[in-house]
Amino acid sequence: MKIGIMGAMHEEIVELQQDLELGYHIEKIGDLDFMIGKLYGREVVLVEGGIGKVNAALCASLLSHHFQVDALLFTGVAGALHSDINIADIVLGTELLEHDFDVTAFGYPLGKIPRMDVHAFPANPKLLEVAKKVGTRIFGEKHIFEGRILSGDQFVADLQKIQFLQETFDGYCTEMEGAAVAHVCHILGTPFLIIRSISDKANHDAQMDYPEFVKIAAKNSKKMIEGMLKET
Ligand code: ADE
């Protein structure tokens, strides 16, 4: 069983990288460094995929098709959309949706990708179950949320936009990669889970909160991956 682990940014994967067992090697594809080795005794391919949906889709495709991973875990930070979700809480994506996908001109609801069988891409239920168990054990039930995660090529820092995203899509948090990973995994048949730790509340303070809390959030995401690799 080989597990692909990706984050968008250095902060999101650096701690996992530090825990890779000695003797891992790097396979470079374009600008991407895929770290192949063992993490907490498990065979993994770890990579920093870059920010945004295109980077995420490319990276997820390579992990799935080239590296033939059996499951893909995405770890990173996100902006909360629900008022009861706080900074440092964890959101496990039950399903993922591209909130900036707009073919409403042809009568499709916002976020719907024409000619695809699903409106939002569902996560693997087994991975979700393990993550919930691990997250509840580490952080406590009150800090683990399961719900729809929204992705778009936008850093959201606007109250009106939060309200719009909540009302239109019932999103729990917003970020910039998860739905692209989910989209690719859905097509290629790779079981996946997107795990997000909250770094900001996607409001007018988001840019200020983000640098301060991104490190805490990234640490929490790392704890989740560690717990999951040890659990399964
Ligand atoms: N990642 C972390 N916070 C975010 C936000 N507010 N919008 C988009 N992506 C994010």
PDB file of C-alpha atoms and ligand atoms in Angstrom:
ATOM      1  CA  MET A   1       0.000   0.000   0.000  1.00  0.00           C
ATOM      2  CA  LYS A   2       1.544   3.268  -1.172  1.00  0.00           C
ATOM      3  CA  ILE A   3       0.077   6.538   0.080  1.00  0.00           C
ATOM      4  CA  GLY A   4       0.410   9.860  -1.714  1.00  0.00           C
ATOM      5  CA  ILE A   5       0.566  12.881   0.558  1.00  0.00           C
ATOM      6  CA  MET A   6       0.393  16.351  -0.838  1.00  0.00           C
ATOM      7  CA  GLY A   7       0.172  19.906   0.427  1.00  0.00           C
ATOM      8  CA  ALA A   8       0.160  23.117  -1.564  1.00  0.00           C
ATOM      9  CA  MET A   9       2.896  24.956   0.301  1.00  0.00           C
ATOM     10  CA  HIS A  10       6.193  24.246   2.011  1.00  0.00           C
ATOM     11  CA  GLU A  11       4.686  25.029   5.467  1.00  0.00           C
ATOM     12  CA  GLU A  12       2.071  22.341   4.918  1.00  0.00           C
ATOM     13  CA  ILE A  13       4.486  19.471   4.299  1.00  0.00           C
ATOM     14  CA  VAL A  14       7.793  20.485   5.905  1.00  0.00           C
ATOM     15  CA  GLU A  15       7.159  18.699   9.200  1.00  0.00           C
ATOM     16  CA  LEU A  16       6.216  15.490   7.446  1.00  0.00           C
ATOM     17  CA  GLN A  17       9.341  15.864   5.302  1.00  0.00           C
ATOM     18  CA  GLN A  18      11.445  16.124   8.472  1.00  0.00           C
ATOM     19  CA  ASP A  19       9.919  12.853   9.715  1.00  0.00           C
ATOM     20  CA  LEU A  20      10.678  10.877   6.536  1.00  0.00           C
ATOM     21  CA  GLU A  21      12.873   7.894   7.378  1.00  0.00           C
ATOM     22  CA  LEU A  22      16.510   8.165   6.254  1.00  0.00           C
ATOM     23  CA  GLY A  23      17.179   6.869   2.771  1.00  0.00           C
ATOM     24  CA  TYR A  24      14.256   8.446   0.958  1.00  0.00           C
ATOM     25  CA  HIS A  25      14.915   9.624  -2.577  1.00  0.00           C
ATOM     26  CA  ILE A  26      13.537  12.366  -4.777  1.00  0.00           C
ATOM     27  CA  GLU A  27      12.072  11.911  -8.242  1.00  0.00           C
ATOM     28  CA  LYS A  28      11.858  15.253 -10.004  1.00  0.00           C
ATOM     29  CA  ILE A  29       9.140  15.857 -12.588  1.00  0.00           C
ATOM     30  CA  GLY A  30       9.318  19.386 -13.974  1.00  0.00           C
ATOM     31  CA  ASP A  31       9.475  21.666 -10.934  1.00  0.00           C
ATOM     32  CA  LEU A  32       7.962  19.104  -8.606  1.00  0.00           C
ATOM     33  CA  ASP A  33      10.060  17.087  -6.129  1.00  0.00           C
ATOM     34  CA  PHE A  34       8.343  13.834  -5.261  1.00  0.00           C
ATOM     35  CA  MET A  35       9.874  12.422  -2.059  1.00  0.00           C
ATOM     36  CA  ILE A  36       9.655   8.645  -2.116  1.00  0.00           C
ATOM     37  CA  GLY A  37      10.308   6.772   1.103  1.00  0.00           C
ATOM     38  CA  LYS A  38       8.900   5.680   4.414  1.00  0.00           C
ATOM     39  CA  LEU A  39       6.980   7.777   6.920  1.00  0.00           C
ATOM     40  CA  TYR A  40       5.962   6.289  10.288  1.00  0.00           C
ATOM     41  CA  GLY A  41       6.703   2.881   8.758  1.00  0.00           C
ATOM     42  CA  ARG A  42       4.453   3.393   5.718  1.00  0.00           C
ATOM     43  CA  GLU A  43       5.423   3.635   2.060  1.00  0.00           C
ATOM     44  CA  VAL A  44       4.685   7.192   0.905  1.00  0.00           C
ATOM     45  CA  VAL A  45       5.217   9.707  -1.870  1.00  0.00           C
ATOM     46  CA  LEU A  46       5.269  13.206  -0.370  1.00  0.00           C
ATOM     47  CA  VAL A  47       5.116  16.378  -2.438  1.00  0.00           C
ATOM     48  CA  GLU A  48       4.584  20.120  -2.285  1.00  0.00           C
ATOM     49  CA  GLY A  49       2.219  20.607  -5.206  1.00  0.00           C
ATOM     50  CA  GLY A  50       1.935  24.387  -5.429  1.00  0.00           C
ATOM     51  CA  ILE A  51      -0.957  26.781  -4.924  1.00  0.00           C
ATOM     52  CA  GLY A  52      -4.232  26.672  -6.831  1.00  0.00           C
ATOM     53  CA  LYS A  53      -6.352  24.204  -8.737  1.00  0.00           C
ATOM     54  CA  VAL A  54      -4.144  23.667 -11.795  1.00  0.00           C
ATOM     55  CA  ASN A  55      -1.049  22.921  -9.711  1.00  0.00           C
ATOM     56  CA  ALA A  56      -3.105  20.620  -7.514  1.00  0.00           C
ATOM     57  CA  ALA A  57      -4.633  18.768 -10.460  1.00  0.00           C
ATOM     58  CA  LEU A  58      -1.258  18.189 -12.099  1.00  0.00           C
ATOM     59  CA  CYS A  59       0.255  16.912  -8.886  1.00  0.00           C
ATOM     60  CA  ALA A  60      -2.687  14.635  -8.034  1.00  0.00           C
ATOM     61  CA  SER A  61      -2.601  13.210 -11.570  1.00  0.00           C
ATOM     62  CA  LEU A  62       1.084  12.373 -11.268  1.00  0.00           C
ATOM     63  CA  LEU A  63       0.630  10.793  -7.833  1.00  0.00           C
ATOM     64  CA  SER A  64      -2.275   8.701  -9.104  1.00  0.00           C
ATOM     65  CA  HIS A  65      -1.101   7.696 -12.549  1.00  0.00           C
ATOM     66  CA  HIS A  66       2.705   7.897 -12.517  1.00  0.00           C
ATOM     67  CA  PHE A  67       3.382   6.923  -8.895  1.00  0.00           C
ATOM     68  CA  GLN A  68       0.337   4.643  -8.712  1.00  0.00           C
ATOM     69  CA  VAL A  69      -0.527   5.552  -5.122  1.00  0.00           C
ATOM     70  CA  ASP A  70      -3.320   3.509  -3.540  1.00  0.00           C
ATOM     71  CA  ALA A  71      -4.725   6.493  -1.662  1.00  0.00           C
ATOM     72  CA  LEU A  72      -4.132  10.233  -1.664  1.00  0.00           C
ATOM     73  CA  LEU A  73      -4.240  12.452   1.411  1.00  0.00           C
ATOM     74  CA  PHE A  74      -4.143  16.223   1.048  1.00  0.00           C
ATOM     75  CA  THR A  75      -3.051  18.183   4.082  1.00  0.00           C
ATOM     76  CA  GLY A  76      -3.203  21.932   4.498  1.00  0.00           C
ATOM     77  CA  VAL A  77      -4.891  25.049   5.760  1.00  0.00           C
ATOM     78  CA  ALA A  78      -8.200  26.730   4.923  1.00  0.00           C
ATOM     79  CA  GLY A  79     -10.444  29.661   5.761  1.00  0.00           C
ATOM     80  CA  ALA A  80     -13.522  28.820   7.878  1.00  0.00           C
ATOM     81  CA  LEU A  81     -16.978  29.612   6.480  1.00  0.00           C
ATOM     82  CA  HIS A  82     -19.157  28.334   9.339  1.00  0.00           C
ATOM     83  CA  SER A  83     -19.328  30.606  12.396  1.00  0.00           C
ATOM     84  CA  ASP A  84     -18.837  27.700  14.831  1.00  0.00           C
ATOM     85  CA  ILE A  85     -15.583  26.597  13.173  1.00  0.00           C
ATOM     86  CA  ASN A  86     -12.570  28.287  14.742  1.00  0.00           C
ATOM     87  CA  ILE A  87      -8.930  28.817  13.965  1.00  0.00           C
ATOM     88  CA  ALA A  88      -6.950  25.555  14.459  1.00  0.00           C
ATOM     89  CA  ASP A  89     -10.080  23.358  14.138  1.00  0.00           C
ATOM     90  CA  ILE A  90      -9.974  20.546  11.582  1.00  0.00           C
ATOM     91  CA  VAL A  91     -12.350  20.099   8.654  1.00  0.00           C
ATOM     92  CA  LEU A  92     -12.527  16.727   6.938  1.00  0.00           C
ATOM     93  CA  GLY A  93     -13.974  17.117   3.457  1.00  0.00           C
ATOM     94  CA  THR A  94     -16.954  14.815   2.943  1.00  0.00           C
ATOM     95  CA  GLU A  95     -17.222  16.215  -0.577  1.00  0.00           C
ATOM     96  CA  LEU A  96     -15.420  18.849  -2.588  1.00  0.00           C
ATOM     97  CA  LEU A  97     -16.764  21.482  -4.947  1.00  0.00           C
ATOM     98  CA  GLU A  98     -15.154  24.061  -7.263  1.00  0.00           C
ATOM     99  CA  HIS A  99     -16.976  27.229  -6.197  1.00  0.00           C
ATOM    100  CA  ASP A 100     -15.613  29.287  -9.095  1.00  0.00           C
ATOM    101  CA  PHE A 101     -16.869  26.906 -11.802  1.00  0.00           C
ATOM    102  CA  ASP A 102     -19.604  28.869 -13.564  1.00  0.00           C
ATOM    103  CA  VAL A 103     -21.626  27.561 -16.499  1.00  0.00           C
ATOM    104  CA  THR A 104     -24.828  29.196 -15.251  1.00  0.00           C
ATOM    105  CA  ALA A 105     -25.234  30.755 -18.720  1.00  0.00           C
ATOM    106  CA  PHE A 106     -26.372  27.294 -19.881  1.00  0.00           C
ATOM    107  CA  GLY A 107     -28.659  26.737 -16.918  1.00  0.00           C
ATOM    108  CA  TYR A 108     -26.273  24.705 -14.756  1.00  0.00           C
ATOM    109  CA  PRO A 109     -26.143  25.503 -11.044  1.00  0.00           C
ATOM    110  CA  LEU A 110     -23.023  27.339  -9.935  1.00  0.00           C
ATOM    111  CA  GLY A 111     -20.204  24.880  -9.268  1.00  0.00           C
ATOM    112  CA  LYS A 112     -21.626  22.143 -11.518  1.00  0.00           C
ATOM    113  CA  ILE A 113     -19.235  20.853 -14.130  1.00  0.00           C
ATOM    114  CA  PRO A 114     -21.296  19.959 -17.207  1.00  0.00           C
ATOM    115  CA  ARG A 115     -21.273  16.321 -18.299  1.00  0.00           C
ATOM    116  CA  MET A 116     -19.770  15.015 -15.090  1.00  0.00           C
ATOM    117  CA  ASP A 117     -21.717  12.475 -13.077  1.00  0.00           C
ATOM    118  CA  VAL A 118     -21.469  14.290  -9.728  1.00  0.00           C
ATOM    119  CA  HIS A 119     -22.028  17.841  -8.524  1.00  0.00           C
ATOM    120  CA  ALA A 120     -19.429  17.578  -5.752  1.00  0.00           C
ATOM    121  CA  PHE A 121     -16.685  14.958  -5.536  1.00  0.00           C
ATOM    122  CA  PRO A 122     -17.163  12.560  -2.586  1.00  0.00           C
ATOM    123  CA  ALA A 123     -14.232  11.566  -0.377  1.00  0.00           C
ATOM    124  CA  ASN A 124     -13.466   7.938   0.365  1.00  0.00           C
ATOM    125  CA  PRO A 125     -15.719   6.890   3.294  1.00  0.00           C
ATOM    126  CA  LYS A 126     -13.092   4.610   4.878  1.00  0.00           C
ATOM    127  CA  LEU A 127     -10.434   7.347   4.935  1.00  0.00           C
ATOM    128  CA  LEU A 128     -13.028   9.725   6.343  1.00  0.00           C
ATOM    129  CA  GLU A 129     -13.903   7.280   9.102  1.00  0.00           C
ATOM    130  CA  VAL A 130     -10.251   6.756  10.086  1.00  0.00           C
ATOM    131  CA  ALA A 131      -9.576  10.506  10.025  1.00  0.00           C
ATOM    132  CA  LYS A 132     -12.579  11.202  12.229  1.00  0.00           C
ATOM    133  CA  LYS A 133     -11.452   8.623  14.757  1.00  0.00           C
ATOM    134  CA  VAL A 134      -7.857   9.913  14.784  1.00  0.00           C
ATOM    135  CA  GLY A 135      -8.901  13.573  14.855  1.00  0.00           C
ATOM    136  CA  THR A 136     -11.362  13.051  17.683  1.00  0.00           C
ATOM    137  CA  ARG A 137      -8.700  11.262  19.706  1.00  0.00           C
ATOM    138  CA  ILE A 138      -6.076  13.977  19.150  1.00  0.00           C
ATOM    139  CA  PHE A 139      -8.143  17.172  19.185  1.00  0.00           C
ATOM    140  CA  GLY A 140     -11.459  16.232  20.792  1.00  0.00           C
ATOM    141  CA  GLU A 141     -14.867  15.912  19.158  1.00  0.00           C
ATOM    142  CA  LYS A 142     -15.627  19.663  19.327  1.00  0.00           C
ATOM    143  CA  HIS A 143     -12.696  20.492  17.072  1.00  0.00           C
ATOM    144  CA  ILE A 144     -13.368  18.008  14.253  1.00  0.00           C
ATOM    145  CA  PHE A 145     -15.885  18.939  11.576  1.00  0.00           C
ATOM    146  CA  GLU A 146     -17.037  16.897   8.613  1.00  0.00           C
ATOM    147  CA  GLY A 147     -18.554  18.748   5.703  1.00  0.00           C
ATOM    148  CA  ARG A 148     -18.304  20.131   2.227  1.00  0.00           C
ATOM    149  CA  ILE A 149     -15.069  21.911   1.344  1.00  0.00           C
ATOM    150  CA  LEU A 150     -15.041  24.553  -1.376  1.00  0.00           C
ATOM    151  CA  SER A 151     -12.108  25.344  -3.634  1.00  0.00           C
ATOM    152  CA  GLY A 152     -11.444  28.216  -5.998  1.00  0.00           C
ATOM    153  CA  ASP A 153      -8.495  30.161  -7.359  1.00  0.00           C
ATOM    154  CA  GLN A 154      -9.178  32.905  -4.826  1.00  0.00           C
ATOM    155  CA  PHE A 155      -7.959  33.729  -1.317  1.00  0.00           C
ATOM    156  CA  VAL A 156     -11.239  34.700   0.352  1.00  0.00           C
ATOM    157  CA  ALA A 157     -10.971  37.695   2.683  1.00  0.00           C
ATOM    158  CA  ASP A 158     -14.418  39.221   2.414  1.00  0.00           C
ATOM    159  CA  LEU A 159     -17.535  38.921   4.612  1.00  0.00           C
ATOM    160  CA  GLN A 160     -19.946  39.153   1.695  1.00  0.00           C
ATOM    161  CA  LYS A 161     -18.117  36.423  -0.156  1.00  0.00           C
ATOM    162  CA  ILE A 162     -18.216  34.173   2.932  1.00  0.00           C
ATOM    163  CA  GLN A 163     -21.960  34.673   3.200  1.00  0.00           C
ATOM    164  CA  PHE A 164     -22.371  33.961  -0.499  1.00  0.00           C
ATOM    165  CA  LEU A 165     -20.288  30.760  -0.315  1.00  0.00           C
ATOM    166  CA  GLN A 166     -22.186  29.561   2.761  1.00  0.00           C
ATOM    167  CA  GLU A 167     -25.602  30.287   1.342  1.00  0.00           C
ATOM    168  CA  THR A 168     -24.935  29.026  -2.158  1.00  0.00           C
ATOM    169  CA  PHE A 169     -22.934  25.899  -1.368  1.00  0.00           C
ATOM    170  CA  ASP A 170     -23.204  25.172   2.356  1.00  0.00           C
ATOM    171  CA  GLY A 171     -19.406  25.115   2.541  1.00  0.00           C
ATOM    172  CA  TYR A 172     -17.590  24.479   5.828  1.00  0.00           C
ATOM    173  CA  CYS A 173     -14.323  26.024   4.704  1.00  0.00           C
ATOM    174  CA  THR A 174     -12.693  27.426   1.607  1.00  0.00           C
ATOM    175  CA  GLU A 175      -9.271  26.819   0.107  1.00  0.00           C
ATOM    176  CA  MET A 176      -7.589  26.655  -3.272  1.00  0.00           C
ATOM    177  CA  GLU A 177      -6.789  23.029  -4.143  1.00  0.00           C
ATOM    178  CA  GLY A 178      -8.960  20.326  -2.576  1.00  0.00           C
ATOM    179  CA  ALA A 179     -11.665  20.100  -5.234  1.00  0.00           C
ATOM    180  CA  ALA A 180      -9.069  19.879  -8.004  1.00  0.00           C
ATOM    181  CA  VAL A 181      -7.452  16.917  -6.232  1.00  0.00           C
ATOM    182  CA  ALA A 182     -10.883  15.386  -5.681  1.00  0.00           C
ATOM    183  CA  HIS A 183     -11.831  15.945  -9.333  1.00  0.00           C
ATOM    184  CA  VAL A 184      -8.709  14.150 -10.582  1.00  0.00           C
ATOM    185  CA  CYS A 185      -9.080  11.317  -8.067  1.00  0.00           C
ATOM    186  CA  HIS A 186     -12.727  10.892  -9.051  1.00  0.00           C
ATOM    187  CA  ILE A 187     -11.775  10.463 -12.707  1.00  0.00           C
ATOM    188  CA  LEU A 188      -8.814   8.173 -12.018  1.00  0.00           C
ATOM    189  CA  GLY A 189     -10.514   6.153  -9.282  1.00  0.00           C
ATOM    190  CA  THR A 190      -8.029   7.011  -6.531  1.00  0.00           C
ATOM    191  CA  PRO A 191      -9.420   7.006  -2.965  1.00  0.00           C
ATOM    192  CA  PHE A 192      -8.737  10.417  -1.432  1.00  0.00           C
ATOM    193  CA  LEU A 193      -9.320  12.595   1.594  1.00  0.00           C
ATOM    194  CA  ILE A 194      -8.794  16.333   2.010  1.00  0.00           C
ATOM    195  CA  ILE A 195      -7.843  17.361   5.557  1.00  0.00           C
ATOM    196  CA  ARG A 196      -7.848  21.060   6.334  1.00  0.00           C
ATOM    197  CA  SER A 197      -6.869  22.901   9.461  1.00  0.00           C
ATOM    198  CA  ILE A 198      -8.325  26.386   9.856  1.00  0.00           C
ATOM    199  CA  SER A 199      -5.833  29.263   9.561  1.00  0.00           C
ATOM    200  CA  ASP A 200      -8.325  32.159   9.295  1.00  0.00           C
ATOM    201  CA  LYS A 201     -12.014  32.982   9.084  1.00  0.00           C
ATOM    202  CA  ALA A 202     -11.970  34.124   5.441  1.00  0.00           C
ATOM    203  CA  ASN A 203     -13.095  37.603   6.567  1.00  0.00           C
ATOM    204  CA  HIS A 204     -11.410  41.013   6.412  1.00  0.00           C
ATOM    205  CA  ASP A 205      -8.835  39.840   9.014  1.00  0.00           C
ATOM    206  CA  ALA A 206      -7.927  36.781   6.945  1.00  0.00           C
ATOM    207  CA  GLN A 207      -4.689  38.179   5.488  1.00  0.00           C
ATOM    208  CA  MET A 208      -3.575  39.207   8.996  1.00  0.00           C
ATOM    209  CA  ASP A 209      -4.612  35.980  10.723  1.00  0.00           C
ATOM    210  CA  TYR A 210      -3.171  33.761   8.040  1.00  0.00           C
ATOM    211  CA  PRO A 211       0.618  34.195   8.608  1.00  0.00           C
ATOM    212  CA  GLU A 212       0.149  33.954  12.378  1.00  0.00           C
ATOM    213  CA  PHE A 213      -1.983  30.840  12.393  1.00  0.00           C
ATOM    214  CA  VAL A 214      -0.722  29.005   9.335  1.00  0.00           C
ATOM    215  CA  LYS A 215       2.055  27.354  11.347  1.00  0.00           C
ATOM    216  CA  ILE A 216      -0.308  26.085  14.055  1.00  0.00           C
ATOM    217  CA  ALA A 217      -2.753  24.906  11.429  1.00  0.00           C
ATOM    218  CA  ALA A 218      -0.014  23.152   9.468  1.00  0.00           C
ATOM    219  CA  LYS A 219       1.156  21.402  12.661  1.00  0.00           C
ATOM    220  CA  ASN A 220      -2.398  20.175  13.279  1.00  0.00           C
ATOM    221  CA  SER A 221      -2.681  18.862   9.751  1.00  0.00           C
ATOM    222  CA  LYS A 222       0.614  17.046  10.222  1.00  0.00           C
ATOM    223  CA  LYS A 223      -0.655  15.433  13.445  1.00  0.00           C
ATOM    224  CA  MET A 224      -3.672  14.155  11.528  1.00  0.00           C
ATOM    225  CA  ILE A 225      -1.541  12.541   8.811  1.00  0.00           C
ATOM    226  CA  GLU A 226       0.789  11.033  11.421  1.00  0.00           C
ATOM    227  CA  GLY A 227      -2.180   9.615  13.317  1.00  0.00           C
ATOM    228  CA  MET A 228      -3.764   8.223  10.172  1.00  0.00           C
ATOM    229  CA  LEU A 229      -0.590   6.536   8.927  1.00  0.00           C
ATOM    230  CA  LYS A 230      -0.094   4.954  12.335  1.00  0.00           C
ATOM    231  CA  GLU A 231      -3.747   3.931  12.642  1.00  0.00           C
ATOM    232  CA  THR A 232      -4.275   2.174   9.293  1.00  0.00           C
TER     233      THR A 232
HETATM  234  N1  ADE B   1      -6.378  29.043   2.596  1.00  0.00           N
HETATM  235  C1  ADE B   1      -6.321  29.464   3.877  1.00  0.00           C
HETATM  236  N2  ADE B   1      -7.193  30.479   4.102  1.00  0.00           N
HETATM  237  C2  ADE B   1      -7.804  30.698   2.911  1.00  0.00           C
HETATM  238  C3  ADE B   1      -8.797  31.623   2.497  1.00  0.00           C
HETATM  239  N3  ADE B   1      -9.298  32.511   3.325  1.00  0.00           N
HETATM  240  N4  ADE B   1      -9.194  31.561   1.193  1.00  0.00           N
HETATM  241  C4  ADE B   1      -8.662  30.658   0.348  1.00  0.00           C
HETATM  242  N5  ADE B   1      -7.717  29.777   0.683  1.00  0.00           N
HETATM  243  C5  ADE B   1      -7.295  29.786   1.959  1.00  0.00           C
END
